[in-house]
mmCIF file of N, CA and C in Angstrom:
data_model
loop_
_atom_site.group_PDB
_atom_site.id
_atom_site.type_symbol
_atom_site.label_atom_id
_atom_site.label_comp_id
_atom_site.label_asym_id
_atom_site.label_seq_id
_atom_site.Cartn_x
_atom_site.Cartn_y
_atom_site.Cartn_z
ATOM 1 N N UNK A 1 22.593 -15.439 -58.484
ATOM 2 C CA UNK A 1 22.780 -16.863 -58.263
ATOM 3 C C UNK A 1 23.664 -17.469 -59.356
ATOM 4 N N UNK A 2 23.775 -17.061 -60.475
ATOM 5 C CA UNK A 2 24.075 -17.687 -61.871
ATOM 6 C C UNK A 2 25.336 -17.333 -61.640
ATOM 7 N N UNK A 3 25.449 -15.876 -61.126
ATOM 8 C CA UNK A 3 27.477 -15.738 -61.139
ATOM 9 C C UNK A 3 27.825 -16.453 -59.943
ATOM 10 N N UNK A 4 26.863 -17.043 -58.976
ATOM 11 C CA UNK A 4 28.165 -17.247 -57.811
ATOM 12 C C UNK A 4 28.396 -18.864 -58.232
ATOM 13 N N UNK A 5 26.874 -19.465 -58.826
ATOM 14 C CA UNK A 5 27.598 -21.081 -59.265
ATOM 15 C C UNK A 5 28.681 -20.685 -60.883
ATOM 16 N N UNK A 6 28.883 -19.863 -61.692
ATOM 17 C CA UNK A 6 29.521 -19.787 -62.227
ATOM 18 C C UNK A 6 31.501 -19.684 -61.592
ATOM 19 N N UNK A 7 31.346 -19.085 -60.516
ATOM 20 C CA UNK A 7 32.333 -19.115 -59.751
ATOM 21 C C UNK A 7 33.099 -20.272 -58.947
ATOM 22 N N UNK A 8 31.742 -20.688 -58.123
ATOM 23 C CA UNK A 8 32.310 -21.731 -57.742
ATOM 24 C C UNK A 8 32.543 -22.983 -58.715
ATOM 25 N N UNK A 9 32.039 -23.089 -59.998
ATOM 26 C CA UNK A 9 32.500 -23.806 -60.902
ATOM 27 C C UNK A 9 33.901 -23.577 -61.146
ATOM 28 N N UNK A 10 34.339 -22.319 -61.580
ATOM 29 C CA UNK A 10 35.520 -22.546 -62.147
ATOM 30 C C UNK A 10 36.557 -22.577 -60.847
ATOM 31 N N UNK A 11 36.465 -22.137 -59.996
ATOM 32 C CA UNK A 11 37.351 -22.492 -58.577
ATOM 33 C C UNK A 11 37.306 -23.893 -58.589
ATOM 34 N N UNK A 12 36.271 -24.611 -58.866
ATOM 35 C CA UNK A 12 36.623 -26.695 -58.832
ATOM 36 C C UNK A 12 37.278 -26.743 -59.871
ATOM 37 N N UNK A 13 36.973 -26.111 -61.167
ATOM 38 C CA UNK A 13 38.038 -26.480 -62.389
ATOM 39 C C UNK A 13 39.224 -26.585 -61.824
ATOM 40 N N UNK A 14 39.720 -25.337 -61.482
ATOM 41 C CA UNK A 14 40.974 -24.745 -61.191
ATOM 42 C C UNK A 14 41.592 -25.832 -60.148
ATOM 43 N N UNK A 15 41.057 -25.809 -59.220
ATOM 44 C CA UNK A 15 41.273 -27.096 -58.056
ATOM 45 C C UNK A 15 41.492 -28.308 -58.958
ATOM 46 N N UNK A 16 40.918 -28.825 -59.209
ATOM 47 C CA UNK A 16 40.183 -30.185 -59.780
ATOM 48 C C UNK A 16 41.823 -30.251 -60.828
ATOM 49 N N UNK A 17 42.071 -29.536 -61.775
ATOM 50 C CA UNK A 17 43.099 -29.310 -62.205
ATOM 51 C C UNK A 17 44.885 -29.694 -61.794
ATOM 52 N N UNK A 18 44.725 -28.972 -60.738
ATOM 53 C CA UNK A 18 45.926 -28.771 -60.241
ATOM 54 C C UNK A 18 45.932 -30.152 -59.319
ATOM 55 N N UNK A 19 44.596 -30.046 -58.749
ATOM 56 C CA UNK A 19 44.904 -31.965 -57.886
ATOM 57 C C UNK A 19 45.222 -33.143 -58.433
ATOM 58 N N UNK A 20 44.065 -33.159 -59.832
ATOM 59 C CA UNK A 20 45.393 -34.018 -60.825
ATOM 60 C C UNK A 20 46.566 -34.358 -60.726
ATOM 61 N N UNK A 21 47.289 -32.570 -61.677
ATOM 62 C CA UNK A 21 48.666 -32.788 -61.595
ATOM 63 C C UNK A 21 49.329 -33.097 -60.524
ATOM 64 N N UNK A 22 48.922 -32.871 -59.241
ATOM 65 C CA UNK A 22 49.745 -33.310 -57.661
ATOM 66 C C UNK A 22 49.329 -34.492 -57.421
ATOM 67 N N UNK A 23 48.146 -35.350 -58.179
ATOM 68 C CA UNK A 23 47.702 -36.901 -57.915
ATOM 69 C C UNK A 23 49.082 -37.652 -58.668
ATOM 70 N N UNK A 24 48.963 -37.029 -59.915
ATOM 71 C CA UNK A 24 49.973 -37.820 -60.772
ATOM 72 C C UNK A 24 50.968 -37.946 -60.913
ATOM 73 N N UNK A 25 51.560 -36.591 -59.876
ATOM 74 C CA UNK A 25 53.181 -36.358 -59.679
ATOM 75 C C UNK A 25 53.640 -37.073 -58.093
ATOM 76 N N UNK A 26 52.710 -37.567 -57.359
ATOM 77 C CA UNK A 26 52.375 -38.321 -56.243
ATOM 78 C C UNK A 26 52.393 -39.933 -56.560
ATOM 79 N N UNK A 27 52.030 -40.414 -57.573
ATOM 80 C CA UNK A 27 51.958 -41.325 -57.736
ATOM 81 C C UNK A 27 53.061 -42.107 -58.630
ATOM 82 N N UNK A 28 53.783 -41.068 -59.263
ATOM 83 C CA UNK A 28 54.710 -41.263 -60.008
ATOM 84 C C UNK A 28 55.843 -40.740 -60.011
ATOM 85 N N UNK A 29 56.548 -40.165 -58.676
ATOM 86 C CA UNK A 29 57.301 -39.319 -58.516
ATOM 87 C C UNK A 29 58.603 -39.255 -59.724
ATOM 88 N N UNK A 30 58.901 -40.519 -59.210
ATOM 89 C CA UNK A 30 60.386 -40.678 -60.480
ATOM 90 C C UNK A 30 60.013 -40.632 -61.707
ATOM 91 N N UNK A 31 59.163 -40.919 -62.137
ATOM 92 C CA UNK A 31 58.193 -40.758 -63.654
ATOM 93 C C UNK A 31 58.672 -38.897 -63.856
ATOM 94 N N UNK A 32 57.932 -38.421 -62.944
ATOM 95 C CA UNK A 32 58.029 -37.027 -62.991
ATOM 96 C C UNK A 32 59.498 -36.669 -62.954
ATOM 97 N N UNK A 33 59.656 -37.118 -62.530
ATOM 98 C CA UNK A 33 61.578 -36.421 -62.273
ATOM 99 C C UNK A 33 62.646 -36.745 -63.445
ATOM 100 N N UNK A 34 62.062 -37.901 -63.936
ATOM 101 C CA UNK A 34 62.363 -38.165 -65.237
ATOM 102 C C UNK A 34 62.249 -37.521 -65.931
ATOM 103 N N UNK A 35 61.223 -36.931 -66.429
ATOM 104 C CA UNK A 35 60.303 -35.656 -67.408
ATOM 105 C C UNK A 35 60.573 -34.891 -66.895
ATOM 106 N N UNK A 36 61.465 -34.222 -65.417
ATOM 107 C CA UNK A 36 62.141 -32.781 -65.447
ATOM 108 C C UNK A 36 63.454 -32.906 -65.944
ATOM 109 N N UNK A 37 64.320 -34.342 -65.185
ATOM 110 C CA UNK A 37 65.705 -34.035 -65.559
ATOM 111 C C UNK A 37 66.068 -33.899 -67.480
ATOM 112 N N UNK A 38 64.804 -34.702 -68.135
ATOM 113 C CA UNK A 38 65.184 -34.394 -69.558
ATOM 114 C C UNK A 38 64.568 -33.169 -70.288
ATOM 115 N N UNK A 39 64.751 -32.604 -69.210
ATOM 116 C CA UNK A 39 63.804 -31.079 -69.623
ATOM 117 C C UNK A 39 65.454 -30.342 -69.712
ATOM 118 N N UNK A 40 66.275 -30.537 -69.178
ATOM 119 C CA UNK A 40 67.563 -30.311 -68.588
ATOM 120 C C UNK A 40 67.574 -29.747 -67.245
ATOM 121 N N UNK A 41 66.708 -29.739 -66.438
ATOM 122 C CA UNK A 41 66.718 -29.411 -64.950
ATOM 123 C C UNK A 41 67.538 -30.021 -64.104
ATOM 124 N N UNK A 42 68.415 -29.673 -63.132
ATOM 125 C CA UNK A 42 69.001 -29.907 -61.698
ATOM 126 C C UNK A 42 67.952 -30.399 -60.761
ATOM 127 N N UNK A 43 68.532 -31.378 -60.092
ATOM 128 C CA UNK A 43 67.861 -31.927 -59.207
ATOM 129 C C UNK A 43 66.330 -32.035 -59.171
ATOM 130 N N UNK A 44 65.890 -32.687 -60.347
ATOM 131 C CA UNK A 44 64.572 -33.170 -60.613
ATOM 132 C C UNK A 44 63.819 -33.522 -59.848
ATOM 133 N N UNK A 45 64.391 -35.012 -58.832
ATOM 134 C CA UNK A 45 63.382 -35.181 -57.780
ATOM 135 C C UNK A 45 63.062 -34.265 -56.739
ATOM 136 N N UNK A 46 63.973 -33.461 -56.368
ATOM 137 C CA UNK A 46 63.561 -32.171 -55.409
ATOM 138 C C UNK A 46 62.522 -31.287 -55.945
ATOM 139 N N UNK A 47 62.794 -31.130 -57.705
ATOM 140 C CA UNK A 47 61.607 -30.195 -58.307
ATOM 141 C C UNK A 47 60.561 -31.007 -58.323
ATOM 142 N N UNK A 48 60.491 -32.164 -58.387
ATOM 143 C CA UNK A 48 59.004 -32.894 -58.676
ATOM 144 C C UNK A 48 58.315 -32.729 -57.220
ATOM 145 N N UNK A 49 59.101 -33.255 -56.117
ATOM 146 C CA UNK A 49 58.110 -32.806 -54.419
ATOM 147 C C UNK A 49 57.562 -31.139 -54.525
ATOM 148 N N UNK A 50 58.584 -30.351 -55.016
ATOM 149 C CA UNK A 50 58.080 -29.162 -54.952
ATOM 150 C C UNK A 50 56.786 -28.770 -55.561
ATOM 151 N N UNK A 51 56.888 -29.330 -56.902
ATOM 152 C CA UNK A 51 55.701 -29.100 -57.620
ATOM 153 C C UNK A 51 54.366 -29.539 -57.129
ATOM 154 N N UNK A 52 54.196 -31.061 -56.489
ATOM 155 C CA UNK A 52 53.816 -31.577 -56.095
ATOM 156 C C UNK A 52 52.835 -30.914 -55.120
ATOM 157 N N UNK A 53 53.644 -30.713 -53.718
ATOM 158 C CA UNK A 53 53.184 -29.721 -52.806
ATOM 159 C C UNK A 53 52.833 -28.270 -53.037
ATOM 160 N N UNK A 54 53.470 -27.642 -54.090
ATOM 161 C CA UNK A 54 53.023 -26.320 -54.484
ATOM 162 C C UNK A 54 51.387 -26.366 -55.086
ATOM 163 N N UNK A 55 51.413 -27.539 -55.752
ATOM 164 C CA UNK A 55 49.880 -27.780 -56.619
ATOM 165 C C UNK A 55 49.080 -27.828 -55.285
ATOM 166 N N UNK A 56 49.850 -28.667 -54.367
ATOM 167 C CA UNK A 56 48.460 -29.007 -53.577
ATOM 168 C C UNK A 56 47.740 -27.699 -52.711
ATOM 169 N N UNK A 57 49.421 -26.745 -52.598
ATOM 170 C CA UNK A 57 48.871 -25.579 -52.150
ATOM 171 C C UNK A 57 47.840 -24.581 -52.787
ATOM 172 N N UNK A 58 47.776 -24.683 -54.020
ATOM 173 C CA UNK A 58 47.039 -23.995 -55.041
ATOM 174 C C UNK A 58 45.782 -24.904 -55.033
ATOM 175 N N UNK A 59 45.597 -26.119 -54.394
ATOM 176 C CA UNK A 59 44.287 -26.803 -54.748
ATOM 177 C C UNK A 59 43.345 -25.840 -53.307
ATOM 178 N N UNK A 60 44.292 -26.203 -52.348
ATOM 179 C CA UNK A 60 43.858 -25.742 -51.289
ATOM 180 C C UNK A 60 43.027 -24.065 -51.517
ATOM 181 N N UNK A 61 44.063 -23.155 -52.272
ATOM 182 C CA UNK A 61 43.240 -21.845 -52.112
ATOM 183 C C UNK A 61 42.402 -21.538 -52.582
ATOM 184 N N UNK A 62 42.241 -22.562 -53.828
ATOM 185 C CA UNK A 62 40.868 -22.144 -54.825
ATOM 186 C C UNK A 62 39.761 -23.197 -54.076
ATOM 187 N N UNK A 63 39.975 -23.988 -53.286
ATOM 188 C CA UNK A 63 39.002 -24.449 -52.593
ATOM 189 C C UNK A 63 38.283 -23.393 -51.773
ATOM 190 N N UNK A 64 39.164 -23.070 -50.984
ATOM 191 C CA UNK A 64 38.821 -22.298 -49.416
ATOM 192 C C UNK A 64 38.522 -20.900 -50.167
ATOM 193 N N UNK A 65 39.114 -20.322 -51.143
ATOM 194 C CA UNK A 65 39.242 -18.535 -51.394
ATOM 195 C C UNK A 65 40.081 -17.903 -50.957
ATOM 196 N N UNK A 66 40.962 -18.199 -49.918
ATOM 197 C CA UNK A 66 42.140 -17.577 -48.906
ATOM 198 C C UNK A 66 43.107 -17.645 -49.750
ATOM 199 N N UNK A 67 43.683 -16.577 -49.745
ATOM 200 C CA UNK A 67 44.493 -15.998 -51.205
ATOM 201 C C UNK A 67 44.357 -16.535 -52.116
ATOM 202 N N UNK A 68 43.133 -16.612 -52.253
ATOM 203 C CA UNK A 68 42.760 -16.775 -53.613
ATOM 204 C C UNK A 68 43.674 -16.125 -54.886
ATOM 205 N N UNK A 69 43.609 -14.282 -54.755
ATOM 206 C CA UNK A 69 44.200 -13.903 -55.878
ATOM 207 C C UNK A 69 45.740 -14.469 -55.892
ATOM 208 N N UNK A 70 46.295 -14.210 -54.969
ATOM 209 C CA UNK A 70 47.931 -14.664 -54.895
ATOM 210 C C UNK A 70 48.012 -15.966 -55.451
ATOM 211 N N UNK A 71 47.306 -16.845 -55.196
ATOM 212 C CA UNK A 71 47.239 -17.878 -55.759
ATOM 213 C C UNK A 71 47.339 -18.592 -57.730
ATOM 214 N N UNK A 72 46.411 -17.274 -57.516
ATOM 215 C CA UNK A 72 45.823 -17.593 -58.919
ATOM 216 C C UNK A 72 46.894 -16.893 -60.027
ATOM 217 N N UNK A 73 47.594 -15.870 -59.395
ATOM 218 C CA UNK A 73 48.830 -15.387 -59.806
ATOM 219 C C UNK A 73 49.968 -16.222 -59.670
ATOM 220 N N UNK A 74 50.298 -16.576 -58.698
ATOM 221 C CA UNK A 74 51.483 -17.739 -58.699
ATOM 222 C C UNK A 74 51.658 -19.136 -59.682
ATOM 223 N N UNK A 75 49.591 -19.153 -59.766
ATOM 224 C CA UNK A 75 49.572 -20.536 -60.648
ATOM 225 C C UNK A 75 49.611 -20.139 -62.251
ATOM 226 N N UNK A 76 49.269 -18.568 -62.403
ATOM 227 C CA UNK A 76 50.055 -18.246 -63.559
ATOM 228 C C UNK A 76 51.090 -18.022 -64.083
ATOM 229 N N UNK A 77 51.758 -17.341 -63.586
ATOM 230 C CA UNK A 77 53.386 -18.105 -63.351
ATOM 231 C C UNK A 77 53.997 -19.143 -63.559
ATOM 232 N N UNK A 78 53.432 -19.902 -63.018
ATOM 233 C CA UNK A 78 53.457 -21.855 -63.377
ATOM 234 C C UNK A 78 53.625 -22.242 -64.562
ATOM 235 N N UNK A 79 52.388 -21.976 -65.101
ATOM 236 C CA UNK A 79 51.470 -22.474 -65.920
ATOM 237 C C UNK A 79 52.535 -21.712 -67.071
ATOM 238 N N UNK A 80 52.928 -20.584 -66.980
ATOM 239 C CA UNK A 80 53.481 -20.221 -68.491
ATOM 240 C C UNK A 80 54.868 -20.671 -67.922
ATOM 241 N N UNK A 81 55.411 -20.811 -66.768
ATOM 242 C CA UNK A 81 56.661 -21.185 -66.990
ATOM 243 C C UNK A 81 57.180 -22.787 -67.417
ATOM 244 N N UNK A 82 55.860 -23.809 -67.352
ATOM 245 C CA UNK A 82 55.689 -25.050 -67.991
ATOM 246 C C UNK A 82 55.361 -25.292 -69.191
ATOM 247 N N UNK A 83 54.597 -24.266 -69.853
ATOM 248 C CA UNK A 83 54.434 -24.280 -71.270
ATOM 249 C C UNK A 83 55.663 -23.941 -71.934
ATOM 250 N N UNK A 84 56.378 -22.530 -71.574
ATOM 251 C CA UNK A 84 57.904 -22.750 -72.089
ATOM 252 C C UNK A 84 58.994 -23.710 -72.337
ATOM 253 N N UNK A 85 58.901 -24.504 -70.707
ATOM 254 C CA UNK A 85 59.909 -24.845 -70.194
ATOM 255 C C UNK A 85 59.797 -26.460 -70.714
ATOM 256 N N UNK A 86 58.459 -27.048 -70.882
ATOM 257 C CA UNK A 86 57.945 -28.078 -71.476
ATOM 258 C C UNK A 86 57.564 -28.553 -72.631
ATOM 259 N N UNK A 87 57.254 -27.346 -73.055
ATOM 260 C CA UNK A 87 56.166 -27.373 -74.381
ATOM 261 C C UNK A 87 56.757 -26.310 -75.406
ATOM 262 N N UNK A 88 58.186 -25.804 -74.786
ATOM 263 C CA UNK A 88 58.503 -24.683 -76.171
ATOM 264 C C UNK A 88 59.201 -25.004 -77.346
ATOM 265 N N UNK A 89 59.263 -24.163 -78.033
ATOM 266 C CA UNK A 89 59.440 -23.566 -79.284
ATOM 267 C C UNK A 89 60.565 -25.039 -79.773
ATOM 268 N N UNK A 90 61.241 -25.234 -78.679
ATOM 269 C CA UNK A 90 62.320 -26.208 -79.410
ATOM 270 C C UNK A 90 61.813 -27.464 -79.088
ATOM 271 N N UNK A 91 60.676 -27.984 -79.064
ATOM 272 C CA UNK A 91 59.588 -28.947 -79.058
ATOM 273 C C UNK A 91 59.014 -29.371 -79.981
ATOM 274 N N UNK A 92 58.751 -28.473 -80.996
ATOM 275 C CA UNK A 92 57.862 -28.428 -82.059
ATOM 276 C C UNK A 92 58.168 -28.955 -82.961
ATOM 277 N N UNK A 93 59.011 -29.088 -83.631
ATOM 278 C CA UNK A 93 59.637 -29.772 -84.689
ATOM 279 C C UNK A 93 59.707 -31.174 -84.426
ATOM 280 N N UNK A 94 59.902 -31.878 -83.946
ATOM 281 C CA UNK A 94 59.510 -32.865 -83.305
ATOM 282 C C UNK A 94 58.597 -33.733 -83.191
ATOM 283 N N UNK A 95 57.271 -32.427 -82.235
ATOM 284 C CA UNK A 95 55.960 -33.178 -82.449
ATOM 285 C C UNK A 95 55.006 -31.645 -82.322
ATOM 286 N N UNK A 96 54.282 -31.490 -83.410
ATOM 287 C CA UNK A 96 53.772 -30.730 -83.249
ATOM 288 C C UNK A 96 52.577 -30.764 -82.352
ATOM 289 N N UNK A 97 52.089 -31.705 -81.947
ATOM 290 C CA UNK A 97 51.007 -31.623 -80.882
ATOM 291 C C UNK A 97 51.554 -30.766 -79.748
ATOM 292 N N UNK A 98 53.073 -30.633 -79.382
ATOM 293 C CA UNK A 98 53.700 -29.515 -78.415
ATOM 294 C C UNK A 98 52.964 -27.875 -78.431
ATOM 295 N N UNK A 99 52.767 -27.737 -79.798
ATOM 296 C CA UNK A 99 52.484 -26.258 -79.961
ATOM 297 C C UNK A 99 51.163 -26.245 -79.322
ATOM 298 N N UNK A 100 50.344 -27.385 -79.608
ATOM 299 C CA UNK A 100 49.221 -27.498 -79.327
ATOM 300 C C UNK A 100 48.887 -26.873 -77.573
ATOM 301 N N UNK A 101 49.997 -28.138 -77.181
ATOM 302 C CA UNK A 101 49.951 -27.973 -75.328
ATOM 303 C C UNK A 101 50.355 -26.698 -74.844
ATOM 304 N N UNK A 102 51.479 -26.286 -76.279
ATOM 305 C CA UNK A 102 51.884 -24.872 -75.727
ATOM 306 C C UNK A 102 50.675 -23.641 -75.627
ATOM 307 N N UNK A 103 49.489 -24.129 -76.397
ATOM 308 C CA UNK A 103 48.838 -22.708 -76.437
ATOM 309 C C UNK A 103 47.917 -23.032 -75.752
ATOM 310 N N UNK A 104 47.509 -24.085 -75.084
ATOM 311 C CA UNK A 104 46.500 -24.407 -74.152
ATOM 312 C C UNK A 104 46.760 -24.101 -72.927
ATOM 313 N N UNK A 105 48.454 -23.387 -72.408
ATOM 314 C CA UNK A 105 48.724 -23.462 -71.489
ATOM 315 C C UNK A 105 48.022 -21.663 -71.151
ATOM 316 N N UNK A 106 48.480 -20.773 -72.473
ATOM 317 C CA UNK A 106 48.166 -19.911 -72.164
ATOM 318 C C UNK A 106 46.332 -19.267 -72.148
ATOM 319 N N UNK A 107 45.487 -20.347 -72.580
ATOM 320 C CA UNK A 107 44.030 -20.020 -71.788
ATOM 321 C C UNK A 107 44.131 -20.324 -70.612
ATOM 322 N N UNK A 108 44.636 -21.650 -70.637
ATOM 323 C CA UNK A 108 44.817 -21.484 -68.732
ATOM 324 C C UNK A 108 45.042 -20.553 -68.059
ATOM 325 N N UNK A 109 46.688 -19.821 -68.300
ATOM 326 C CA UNK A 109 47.218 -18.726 -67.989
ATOM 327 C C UNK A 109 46.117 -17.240 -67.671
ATOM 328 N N UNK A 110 45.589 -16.986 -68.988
ATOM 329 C CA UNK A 110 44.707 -15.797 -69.303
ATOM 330 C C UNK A 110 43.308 -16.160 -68.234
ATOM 331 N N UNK A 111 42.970 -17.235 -67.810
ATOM 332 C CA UNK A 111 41.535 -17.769 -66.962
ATOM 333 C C UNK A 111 42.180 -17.281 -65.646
ATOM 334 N N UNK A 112 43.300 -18.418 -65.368
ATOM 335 C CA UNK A 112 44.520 -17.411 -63.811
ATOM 336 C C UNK A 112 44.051 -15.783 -63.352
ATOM 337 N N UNK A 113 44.735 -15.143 -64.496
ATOM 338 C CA UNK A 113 44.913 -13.903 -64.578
ATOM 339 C C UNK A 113 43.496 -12.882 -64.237
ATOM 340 N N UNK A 114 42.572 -13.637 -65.103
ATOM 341 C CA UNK A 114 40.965 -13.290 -64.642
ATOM 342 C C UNK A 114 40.452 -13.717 -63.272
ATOM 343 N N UNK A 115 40.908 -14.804 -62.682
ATOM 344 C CA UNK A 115 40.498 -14.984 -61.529
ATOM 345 C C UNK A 115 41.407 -14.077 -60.274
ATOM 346 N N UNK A 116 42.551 -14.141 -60.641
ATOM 347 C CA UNK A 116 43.672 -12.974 -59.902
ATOM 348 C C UNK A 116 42.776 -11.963 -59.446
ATOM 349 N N UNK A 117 42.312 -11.368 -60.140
ATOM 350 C CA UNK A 117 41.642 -10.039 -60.482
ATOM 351 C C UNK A 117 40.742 -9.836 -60.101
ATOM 352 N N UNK A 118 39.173 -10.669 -59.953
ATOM 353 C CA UNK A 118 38.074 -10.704 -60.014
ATOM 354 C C UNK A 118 37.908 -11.423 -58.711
ATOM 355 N N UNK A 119 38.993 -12.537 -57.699
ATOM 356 C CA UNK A 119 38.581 -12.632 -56.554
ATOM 357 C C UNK A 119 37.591 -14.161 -56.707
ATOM 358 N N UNK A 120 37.691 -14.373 -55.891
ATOM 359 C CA UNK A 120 37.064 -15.810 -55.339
ATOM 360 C C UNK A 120 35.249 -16.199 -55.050
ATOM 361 N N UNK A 121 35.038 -14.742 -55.148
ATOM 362 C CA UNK A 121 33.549 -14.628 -55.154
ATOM 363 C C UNK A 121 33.249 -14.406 -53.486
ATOM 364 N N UNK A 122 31.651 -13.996 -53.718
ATOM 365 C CA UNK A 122 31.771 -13.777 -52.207
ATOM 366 C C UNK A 122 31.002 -14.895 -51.134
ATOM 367 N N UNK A 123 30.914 -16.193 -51.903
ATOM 368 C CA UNK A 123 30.034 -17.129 -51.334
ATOM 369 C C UNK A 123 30.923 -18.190 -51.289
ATOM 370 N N UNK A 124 30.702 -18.928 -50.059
ATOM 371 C CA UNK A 124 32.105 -20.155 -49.748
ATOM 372 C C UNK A 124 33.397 -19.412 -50.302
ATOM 373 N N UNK A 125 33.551 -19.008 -49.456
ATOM 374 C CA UNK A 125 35.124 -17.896 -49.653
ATOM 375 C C UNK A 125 35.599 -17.473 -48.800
ATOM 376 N N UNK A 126 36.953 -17.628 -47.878
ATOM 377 C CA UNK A 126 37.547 -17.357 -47.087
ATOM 378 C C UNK A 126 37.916 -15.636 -47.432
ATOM 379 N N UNK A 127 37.700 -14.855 -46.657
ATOM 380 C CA UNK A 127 38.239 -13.674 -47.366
ATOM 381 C C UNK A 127 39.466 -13.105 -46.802
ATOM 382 N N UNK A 128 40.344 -13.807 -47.110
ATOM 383 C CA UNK A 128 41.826 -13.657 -46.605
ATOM 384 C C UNK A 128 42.897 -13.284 -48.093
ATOM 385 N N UNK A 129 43.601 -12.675 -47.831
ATOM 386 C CA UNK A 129 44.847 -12.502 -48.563
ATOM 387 C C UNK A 129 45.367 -10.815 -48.483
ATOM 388 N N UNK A 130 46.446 -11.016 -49.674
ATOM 389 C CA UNK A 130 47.445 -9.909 -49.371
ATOM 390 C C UNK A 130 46.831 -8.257 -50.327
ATOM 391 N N UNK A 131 46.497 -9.110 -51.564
ATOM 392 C CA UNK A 131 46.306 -8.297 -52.486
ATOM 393 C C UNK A 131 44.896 -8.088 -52.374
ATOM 394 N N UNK A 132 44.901 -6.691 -52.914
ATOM 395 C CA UNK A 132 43.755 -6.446 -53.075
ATOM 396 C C UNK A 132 42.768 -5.767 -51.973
ATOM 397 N N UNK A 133 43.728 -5.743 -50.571
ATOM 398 C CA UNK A 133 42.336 -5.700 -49.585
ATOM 399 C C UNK A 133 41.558 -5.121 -48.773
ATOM 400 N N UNK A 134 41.710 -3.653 -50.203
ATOM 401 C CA UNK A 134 40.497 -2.736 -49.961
ATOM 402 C C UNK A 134 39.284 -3.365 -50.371
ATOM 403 N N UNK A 135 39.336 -4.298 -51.358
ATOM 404 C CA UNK A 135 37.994 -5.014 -51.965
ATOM 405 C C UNK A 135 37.544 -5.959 -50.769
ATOM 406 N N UNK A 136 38.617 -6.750 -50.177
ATOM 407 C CA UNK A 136 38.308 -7.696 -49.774
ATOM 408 C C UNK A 136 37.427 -6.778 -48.373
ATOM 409 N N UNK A 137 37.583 -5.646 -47.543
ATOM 410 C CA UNK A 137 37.392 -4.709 -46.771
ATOM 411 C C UNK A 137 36.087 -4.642 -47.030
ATOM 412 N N UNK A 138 36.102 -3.877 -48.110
ATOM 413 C CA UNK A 138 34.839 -3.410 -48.765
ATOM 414 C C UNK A 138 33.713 -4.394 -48.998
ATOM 415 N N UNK A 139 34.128 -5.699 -49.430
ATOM 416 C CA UNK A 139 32.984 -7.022 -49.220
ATOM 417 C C UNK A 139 32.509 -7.413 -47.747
ATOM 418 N N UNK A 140 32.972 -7.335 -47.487
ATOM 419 C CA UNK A 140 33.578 -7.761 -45.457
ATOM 420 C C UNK A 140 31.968 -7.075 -44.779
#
């Protein structure tokens, strides 16, 4: 009982997380596009919808469990390619609270990577996806 509410806890983190960032990039689109184009990015407002909808897709799988792992891999991906791309090295000097965001990105990252791996649990869980699915077989 203790691991499956431990599970479904961190699947709402994870959700709960990412709906945020798609609440706030929803509500503020040009805000956001602002904070990409001075990132030096091309066509910012196109990256901000993307992000936007990509989060919401990632809210969606850690809700349901349905590719879950793919998910949780893609949102690691993310996650370190925003800590770089946002929060790096040529940030710091500046304001060091950056380094800060920069290394918070990668527990996030490393939690991703554990959930990748370990699967969505087997309670309120869609058992759909790509990877993995001799396990997913084998739970079935």
């Amino acid at each position: 009982m203790g691991r499956t509410v431990a599970i479904l806890v961190a699947r709402l983190i994870f959700a709960g997380a990412f709906a945020m960032a798609a609440t706030f990039k929803f509500a503020g689109m040009a805000d956001t596009a602002a904070y990409i184009a001075a990132a030096g990015f091309p066509v910012p407002l196109l990256l901000a919808w993307l992000a936007a909808i990509f989060e919401v897709g990632l809210v969606l799988a850690f809700l349901t469990g349905a590719f879950f792992s793919e998910a949780a891999l893609l949102a690691a991906a993310y996650v370190i390619f925003l800590a770089i791309s946002f929060h790096g090295p040529s940030r710091w000097q500046a304001n060091q609270a950056e380094f800060g965001f920069f290394v918070d990105h990668f527990t996030f990252f490393a939690g991703l990577l554990f959930a990748a791996v370990h699967g969505p649990g087997e309670r309120l869980a869609a058992q759909v996806g790509l990877l993995w699915k001799d396990r997913i077989a084998s739970a079935g």
